[in-house]
Structures are given as C-alpha cells and as structure tokens.
mmCIF file of C-alpha atoms in Angstrom:
data_model
loop_
_atom_site.group_PDB
_atom_site.id
_atom_site.type_symbol
_atom_site.label_atom_id
_atom_site.label_comp_id
_atom_site.label_asym_id
_atom_site.label_seq_id
_atom_site.Cartn_x
_atom_site.Cartn_y
_atom_site.Cartn_z
ATOM 1 C CA MET A 19 18.130 -49.280 -38.062
ATOM 2 C CA THR A 20 21.507 -49.085 -39.803
ATOM 3 C CA GLU A 21 24.418 -50.189 -37.817
ATOM 4 C CA MET A 22 27.717 -48.497 -38.487
ATOM 5 C CA GLU A 23 31.241 -49.319 -36.681
ATOM 6 C CA LEU A 24 32.854 -46.536 -35.606
ATOM 7 C CA THR A 25 36.699 -46.676 -36.150
ATOM 8 C CA ASP A 26 38.764 -46.076 -32.820
ATOM 9 C CA GLU A 27 39.235 -42.253 -33.904
ATOM 10 C CA GLU A 28 34.847 -42.157 -34.434
ATOM 11 C CA LYS A 29 34.709 -43.353 -30.421
ATOM 12 C CA GLN A 30 37.479 -41.729 -29.446
ATOM 13 C CA LEU A 31 35.626 -38.510 -30.506
ATOM 14 C CA ILE A 32 32.485 -39.152 -29.086
ATOM 15 C CA LEU A 33 33.824 -40.045 -25.652
ATOM 16 C CA GLN A 34 35.516 -36.827 -25.816
ATOM 17 C CA ARG A 35 32.348 -34.609 -26.027
ATOM 18 C CA ARG A 36 30.581 -36.673 -23.919
ATOM 19 C CA ALA A 37 33.652 -35.667 -21.403
ATOM 20 C CA GLN A 38 33.401 -32.352 -21.911
ATOM 21 C CA LYS A 39 30.047 -32.060 -22.165
ATOM 22 C CA ARG A 40 29.953 -33.551 -18.370
ATOM 23 C CA LYS A 41 32.782 -30.507 -17.832
ATOM 24 C CA GLU A 42 30.469 -27.617 -18.632
ATOM 25 C CA GLU A 43 27.343 -28.931 -16.833
ATOM 26 C CA GLU A 44 29.460 -29.372 -13.386
ATOM 27 C CA ASP A 45 30.463 -26.086 -14.599
ATOM 28 C CA ARG A 46 27.623 -24.748 -14.804
ATOM 29 C CA GLN A 47 25.917 -26.227 -11.493
ATOM 30 C CA PHE A 48 29.024 -24.776 -9.514
ATOM 31 C CA GLN A 49 28.501 -21.813 -11.031
ATOM 32 C CA GLN A 50 25.224 -21.221 -10.347
ATOM 33 C CA ASN A 51 26.390 -22.735 -6.162
ATOM 34 C CA ALA A 52 28.968 -20.377 -6.509
ATOM 35 C CA LEU A 53 26.151 -17.284 -6.565
ATOM 36 C CA LYS A 54 23.846 -18.387 -4.096
ATOM 37 C CA VAL A 55 26.779 -19.200 -1.339
ATOM 38 C CA ALA A 56 27.536 -15.979 -2.396
ATOM 39 C CA SER A 57 24.677 -14.011 -2.025
ATOM 40 C CA MET A 58 24.142 -16.118 1.464
ATOM 41 C CA TRP A 59 27.327 -14.860 2.641
ATOM 42 C CA LEU A 60 26.294 -11.517 1.884
ATOM 43 C CA ASP A 61 23.625 -11.788 3.967
ATOM 44 C CA TRP A 62 25.147 -13.502 7.144
ATOM 45 C CA SER A 63 27.948 -11.056 6.904
ATOM 46 C CA ALA A 64 25.928 -8.169 6.785
ATOM 47 C CA ARG A 65 23.937 -9.631 9.877
ATOM 48 C CA ASP A 66 27.790 -10.999 11.420
ATOM 49 C CA GLY A 67 29.978 -8.032 10.762
ATOM 50 C CA SER A 68 32.575 -10.773 10.220
ATOM 51 C CA GLY A 69 34.928 -10.313 7.187
ATOM 52 C CA LEU A 70 35.842 -12.728 4.107
ATOM 53 C CA THR A 71 38.768 -15.135 5.628
ATOM 54 C CA PHE A 72 38.905 -19.275 4.412
ATOM 55 C CA SER A 73 38.186 -19.526 8.590
ATOM 56 C CA THR A 74 35.481 -17.523 9.105
ATOM 57 C CA PHE A 75 34.053 -18.856 5.654
ATOM 58 C CA VAL A 76 34.026 -22.606 7.233
ATOM 59 C CA ASN A 77 34.141 -22.384 10.870
ATOM 60 C CA ASP A 78 31.858 -19.508 11.385
ATOM 61 C CA PHE A 79 29.133 -19.008 8.078
ATOM 62 C CA GLY A 80 29.438 -22.990 8.416
ATOM 63 C CA TYR A 81 30.355 -23.657 4.371
ATOM 64 C CA GLU A 82 31.382 -27.710 5.232
ATOM 65 C CA GLU A 83 31.199 -28.863 1.668
ATOM 66 C CA GLN A 84 33.996 -30.780 -0.173
ATOM 67 C CA ASP A 85 35.131 -28.080 -2.500
ATOM 68 C CA GLY A 86 35.190 -25.533 0.589
ATOM 69 C CA LYS A 87 38.794 -23.959 -0.978
ATOM 70 C CA GLU A 88 37.280 -24.261 -4.595
ATOM 71 C CA MET A 89 34.270 -22.200 -3.017
ATOM 72 C CA PHE A 90 35.698 -19.727 -0.750
ATOM 73 C CA SER A 91 37.688 -18.975 -3.792
ATOM 74 C CA ALA A 92 34.993 -18.192 -5.950
ATOM 75 C CA VAL A 93 33.139 -16.395 -3.462
ATOM 76 C CA GLU A 94 36.132 -13.942 -3.359
ATOM 77 C CA ARG A 95 36.152 -13.305 -6.988
ATOM 78 C CA ILE A 96 32.395 -12.949 -6.959
ATOM 79 C CA LEU A 97 32.610 -10.353 -4.676
ATOM 80 C CA ALA A 98 35.340 -8.413 -5.736
ATOM 81 C CA ALA A 99 33.577 -8.643 -9.094
ATOM 82 C CA SER A 100 30.482 -6.676 -7.909
ATOM 83 C CA LYS A 101 31.906 -4.470 -6.603
ATOM 84 C CA ARG A 102 30.836 -0.793 -7.654
ATOM 85 C CA GLN A 103 33.208 1.077 -9.596
ATOM 86 C CA PRO A 104 34.308 4.111 -8.820
ATOM 87 C CA ARG A 105 32.448 6.804 -10.755
#
C-alpha cells in the first residue's frame, strides 16, 4: 500500500465528513426512536385518556430519558403532521 501525506486542509475535510456522517446517524436513530415513542404515546393515551402535555409525557407516561424536551417536541410534531386533513 502506498502511503500519502495529507495536507491540513485534506485532514480537515476528512474530519468534517466523519462528523457529518456521525450526525446523520444520530439523527436517523433519533427519528426512529421518536416514531416508536409517538406510537407508544398514542396507545397509552387511548387507554389513559390524557392529552399531550410535557408534564403528562414525563410524569404519567413515564418518559425519563435525557432528551425529554426534544422528544416531547418531536412527538408533538409527529402527531400534528399525521392528523388527517379535512376532505
């Protein structure tokens, strides 16, 4: 294998691309988790009858992860986006 010396600019490009790929993967994982949590919330809410508020989401539904505010916001957006439009 031939070794090449990379310039500082080339090294920076490689590091930026790696960071971008890491962020894309983290975003994908968050999106998948948000869809699962939104589905779980819908099932729980149908049984419990509670509406979606942050305190209900955390205290009653029991979402206790570090990303609670971000996840709550994502669930709100998913539920809003998935409502049927009037015909």
